PDB file of C-alpha atoms in Angstrom:
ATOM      1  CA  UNK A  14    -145.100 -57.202 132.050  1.00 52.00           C
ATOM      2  CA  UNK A  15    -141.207 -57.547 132.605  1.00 65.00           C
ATOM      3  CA  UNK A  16    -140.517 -59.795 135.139  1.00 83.00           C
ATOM      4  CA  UNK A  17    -137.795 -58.661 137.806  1.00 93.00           C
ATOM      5  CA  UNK A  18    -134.943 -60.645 139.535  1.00 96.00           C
ATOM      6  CA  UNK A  19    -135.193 -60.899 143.724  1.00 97.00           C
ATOM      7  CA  UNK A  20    -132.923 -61.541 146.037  1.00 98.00           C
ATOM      8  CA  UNK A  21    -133.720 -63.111 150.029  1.00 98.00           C
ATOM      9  CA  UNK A  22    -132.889 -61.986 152.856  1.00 98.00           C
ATOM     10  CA  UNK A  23    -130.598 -65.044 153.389  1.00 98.00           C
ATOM     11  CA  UNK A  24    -128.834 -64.847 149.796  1.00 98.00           C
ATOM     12  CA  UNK A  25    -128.331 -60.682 150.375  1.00 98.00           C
ATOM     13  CA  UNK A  26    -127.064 -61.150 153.918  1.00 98.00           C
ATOM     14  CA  UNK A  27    -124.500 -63.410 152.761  1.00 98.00           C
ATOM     15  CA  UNK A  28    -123.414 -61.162 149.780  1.00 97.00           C
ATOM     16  CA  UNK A  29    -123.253 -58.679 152.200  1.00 97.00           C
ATOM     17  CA  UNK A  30    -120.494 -60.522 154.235  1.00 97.00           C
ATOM     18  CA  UNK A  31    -118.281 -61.970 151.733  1.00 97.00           C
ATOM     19  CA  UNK A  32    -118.045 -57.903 150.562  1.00 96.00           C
ATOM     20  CA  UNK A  33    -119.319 -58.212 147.398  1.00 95.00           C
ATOM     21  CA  UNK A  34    -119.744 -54.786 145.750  1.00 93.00           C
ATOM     22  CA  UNK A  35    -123.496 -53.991 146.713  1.00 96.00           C
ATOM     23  CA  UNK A  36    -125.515 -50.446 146.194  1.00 97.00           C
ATOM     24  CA  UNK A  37    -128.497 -51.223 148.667  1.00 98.00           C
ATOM     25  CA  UNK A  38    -130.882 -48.876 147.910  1.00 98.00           C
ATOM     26  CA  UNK A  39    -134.040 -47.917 150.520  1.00 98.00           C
ATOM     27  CA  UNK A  40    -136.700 -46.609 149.243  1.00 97.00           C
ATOM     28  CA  UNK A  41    -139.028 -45.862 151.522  1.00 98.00           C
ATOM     29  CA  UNK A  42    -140.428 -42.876 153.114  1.00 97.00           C
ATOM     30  CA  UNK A  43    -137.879 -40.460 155.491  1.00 96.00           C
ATOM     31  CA  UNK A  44    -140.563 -41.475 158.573  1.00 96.00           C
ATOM     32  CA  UNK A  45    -139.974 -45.251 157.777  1.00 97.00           C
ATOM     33  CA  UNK A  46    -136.372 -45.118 156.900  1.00 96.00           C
ATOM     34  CA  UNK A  47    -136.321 -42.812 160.436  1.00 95.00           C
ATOM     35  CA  UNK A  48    -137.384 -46.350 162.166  1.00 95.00           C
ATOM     36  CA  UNK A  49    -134.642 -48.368 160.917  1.00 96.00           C
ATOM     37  CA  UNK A  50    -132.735 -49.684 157.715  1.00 97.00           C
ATOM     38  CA  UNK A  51    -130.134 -52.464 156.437  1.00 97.00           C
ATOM     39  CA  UNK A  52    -127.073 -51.095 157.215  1.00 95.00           C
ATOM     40  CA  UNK A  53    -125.784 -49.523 154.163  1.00 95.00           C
ATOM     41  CA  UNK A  54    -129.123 -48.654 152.650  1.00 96.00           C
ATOM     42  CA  UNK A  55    -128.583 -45.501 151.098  1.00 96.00           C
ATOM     43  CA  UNK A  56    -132.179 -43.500 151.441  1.00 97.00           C
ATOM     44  CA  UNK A  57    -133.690 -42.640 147.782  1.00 97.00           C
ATOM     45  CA  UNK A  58    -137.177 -42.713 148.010  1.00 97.00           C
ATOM     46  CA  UNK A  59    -139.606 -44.144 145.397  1.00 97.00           C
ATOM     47  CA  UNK A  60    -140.735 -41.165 143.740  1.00 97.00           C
ATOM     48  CA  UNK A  61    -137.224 -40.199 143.108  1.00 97.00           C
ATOM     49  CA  UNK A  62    -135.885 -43.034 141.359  1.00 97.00           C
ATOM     50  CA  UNK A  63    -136.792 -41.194 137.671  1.00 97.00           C
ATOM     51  CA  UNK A  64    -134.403 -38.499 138.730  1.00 96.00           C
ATOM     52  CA  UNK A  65    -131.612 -40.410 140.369  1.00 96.00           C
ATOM     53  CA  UNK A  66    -131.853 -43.708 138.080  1.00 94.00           C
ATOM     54  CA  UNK A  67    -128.846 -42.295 135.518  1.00 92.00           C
ATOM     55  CA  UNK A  68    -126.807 -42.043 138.842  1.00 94.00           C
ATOM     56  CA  UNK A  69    -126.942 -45.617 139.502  1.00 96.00           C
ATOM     57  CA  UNK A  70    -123.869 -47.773 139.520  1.00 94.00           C
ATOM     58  CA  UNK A  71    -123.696 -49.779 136.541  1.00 88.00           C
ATOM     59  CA  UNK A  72    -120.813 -51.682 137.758  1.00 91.00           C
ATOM     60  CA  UNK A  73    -121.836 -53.036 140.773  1.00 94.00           C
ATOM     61  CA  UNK A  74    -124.919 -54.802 141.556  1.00 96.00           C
ATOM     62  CA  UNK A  75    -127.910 -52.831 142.681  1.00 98.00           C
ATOM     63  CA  UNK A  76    -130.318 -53.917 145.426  1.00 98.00           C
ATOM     64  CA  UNK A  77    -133.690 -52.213 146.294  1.00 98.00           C
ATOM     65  CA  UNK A  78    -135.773 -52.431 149.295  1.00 98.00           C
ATOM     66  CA  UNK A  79    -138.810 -51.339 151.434  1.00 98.00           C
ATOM     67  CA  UNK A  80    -141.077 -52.472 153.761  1.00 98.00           C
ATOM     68  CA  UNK A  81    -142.666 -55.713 152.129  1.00 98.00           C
ATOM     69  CA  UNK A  82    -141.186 -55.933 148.661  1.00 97.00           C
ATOM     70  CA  UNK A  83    -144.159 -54.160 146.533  1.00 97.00           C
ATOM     71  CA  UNK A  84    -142.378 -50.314 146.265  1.00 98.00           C
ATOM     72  CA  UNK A  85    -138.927 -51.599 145.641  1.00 98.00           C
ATOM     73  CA  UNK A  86    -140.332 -53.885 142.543  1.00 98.00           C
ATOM     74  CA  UNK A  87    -141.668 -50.927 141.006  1.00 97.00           C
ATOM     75  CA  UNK A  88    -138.310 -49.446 141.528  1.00 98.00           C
ATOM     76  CA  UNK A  89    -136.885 -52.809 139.723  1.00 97.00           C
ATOM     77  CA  UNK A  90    -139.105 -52.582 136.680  1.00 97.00           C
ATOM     78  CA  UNK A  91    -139.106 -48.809 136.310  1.00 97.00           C
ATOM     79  CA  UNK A  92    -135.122 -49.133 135.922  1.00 96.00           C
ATOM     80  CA  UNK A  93    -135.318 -51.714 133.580  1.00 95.00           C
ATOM     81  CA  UNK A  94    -137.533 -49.966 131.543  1.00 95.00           C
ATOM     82  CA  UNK A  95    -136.135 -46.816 131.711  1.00 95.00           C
ATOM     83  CA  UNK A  96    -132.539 -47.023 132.139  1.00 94.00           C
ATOM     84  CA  UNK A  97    -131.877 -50.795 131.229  1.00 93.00           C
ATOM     85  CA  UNK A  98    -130.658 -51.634 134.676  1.00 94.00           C
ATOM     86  CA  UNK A  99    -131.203 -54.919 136.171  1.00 94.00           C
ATOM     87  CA  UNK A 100    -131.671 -54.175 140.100  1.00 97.00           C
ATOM     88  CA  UNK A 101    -132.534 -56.923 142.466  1.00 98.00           C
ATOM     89  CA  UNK A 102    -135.843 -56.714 144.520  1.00 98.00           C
ATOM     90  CA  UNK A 103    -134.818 -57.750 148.052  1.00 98.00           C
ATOM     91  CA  UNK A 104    -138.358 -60.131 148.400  1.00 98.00           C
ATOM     92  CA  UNK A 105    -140.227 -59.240 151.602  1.00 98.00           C
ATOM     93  CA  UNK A 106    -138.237 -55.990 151.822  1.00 98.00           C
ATOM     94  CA  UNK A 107    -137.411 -55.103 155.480  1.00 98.00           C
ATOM     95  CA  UNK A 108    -139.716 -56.846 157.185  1.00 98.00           C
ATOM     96  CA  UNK A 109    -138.373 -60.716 155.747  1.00 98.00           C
ATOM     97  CA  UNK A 110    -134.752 -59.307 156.553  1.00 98.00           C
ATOM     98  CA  UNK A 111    -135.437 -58.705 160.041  1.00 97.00           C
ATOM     99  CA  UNK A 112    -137.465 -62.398 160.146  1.00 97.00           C
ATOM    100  CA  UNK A 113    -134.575 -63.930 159.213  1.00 97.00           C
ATOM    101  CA  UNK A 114    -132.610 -62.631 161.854  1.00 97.00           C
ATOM    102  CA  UNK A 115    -130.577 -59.875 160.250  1.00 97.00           C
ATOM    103  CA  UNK A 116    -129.313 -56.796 162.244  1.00 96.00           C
ATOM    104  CA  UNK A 117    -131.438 -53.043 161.692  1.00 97.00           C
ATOM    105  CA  UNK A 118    -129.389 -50.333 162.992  1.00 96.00           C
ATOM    106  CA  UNK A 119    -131.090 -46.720 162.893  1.00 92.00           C
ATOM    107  CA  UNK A 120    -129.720 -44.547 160.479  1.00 88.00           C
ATOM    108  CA  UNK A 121    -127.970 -42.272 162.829  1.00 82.00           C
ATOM    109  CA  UNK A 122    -125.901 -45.014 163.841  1.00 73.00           C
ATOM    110  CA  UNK A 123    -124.313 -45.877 160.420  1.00 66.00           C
ATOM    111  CA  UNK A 124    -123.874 -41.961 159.935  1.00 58.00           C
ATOM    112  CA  UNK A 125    -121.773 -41.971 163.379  1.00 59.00           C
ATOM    113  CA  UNK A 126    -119.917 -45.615 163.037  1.00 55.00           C
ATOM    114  CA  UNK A 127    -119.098 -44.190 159.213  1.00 50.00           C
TER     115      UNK A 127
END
């Protein structure tokens, strides 16, 4: 089994801040994306990584995430596999982001602030 790079919530929020180039990609389901993401996260579901994965930057450096970490490793290996794409795996997905104090916004709130 391929082993997968993660990031923490600590080590992406600071990223995040000194505006490095970042795809943050969540992909959980439209009812728990409806709850609440990491500003930025761009909603692409699990199951459709295999179509979207040639669409991914190569350029920039790709983060995934979901609830606890387990979905968005899949999405990790499944890249690397298929598409030779080395994606972070944000470790403890949402849930360690929002322990460690970090901001969730709903997602009509990044649509309206742009």
């Amino acid at each position: 089994m391929m082993s997968i790079k993660e990031i923490d919530a600590t080590a992406l929020k600071e990223m995040m801040d000194n505006g490095e180039d970042i795809c943050l990609y969540d992909i959980r389901s439209q009812a728990e994306y409806a709850q609440g993401i990491i500003k930025g996260g761009e909603f692409t579901p699990l199951h459709t990584i295999p179509v979207k994965m040639h669409d991914l930057p190569k350029d920039k450096t790709i983060v995934f995430y979901c609830r606890s970490g387990a979905r968005s490793a899949q999405a990790c290996m499944y890249v690397a596999e298929n598409a030779g794409i080395e994606a972070l795996n944000l470790r403890g997905g949402i849930i360690s982001w929002y322990q460690s104090g970090n901001e969730i916004i709903r997602p009509d709130e990044m649509q309206a602030n742009g």
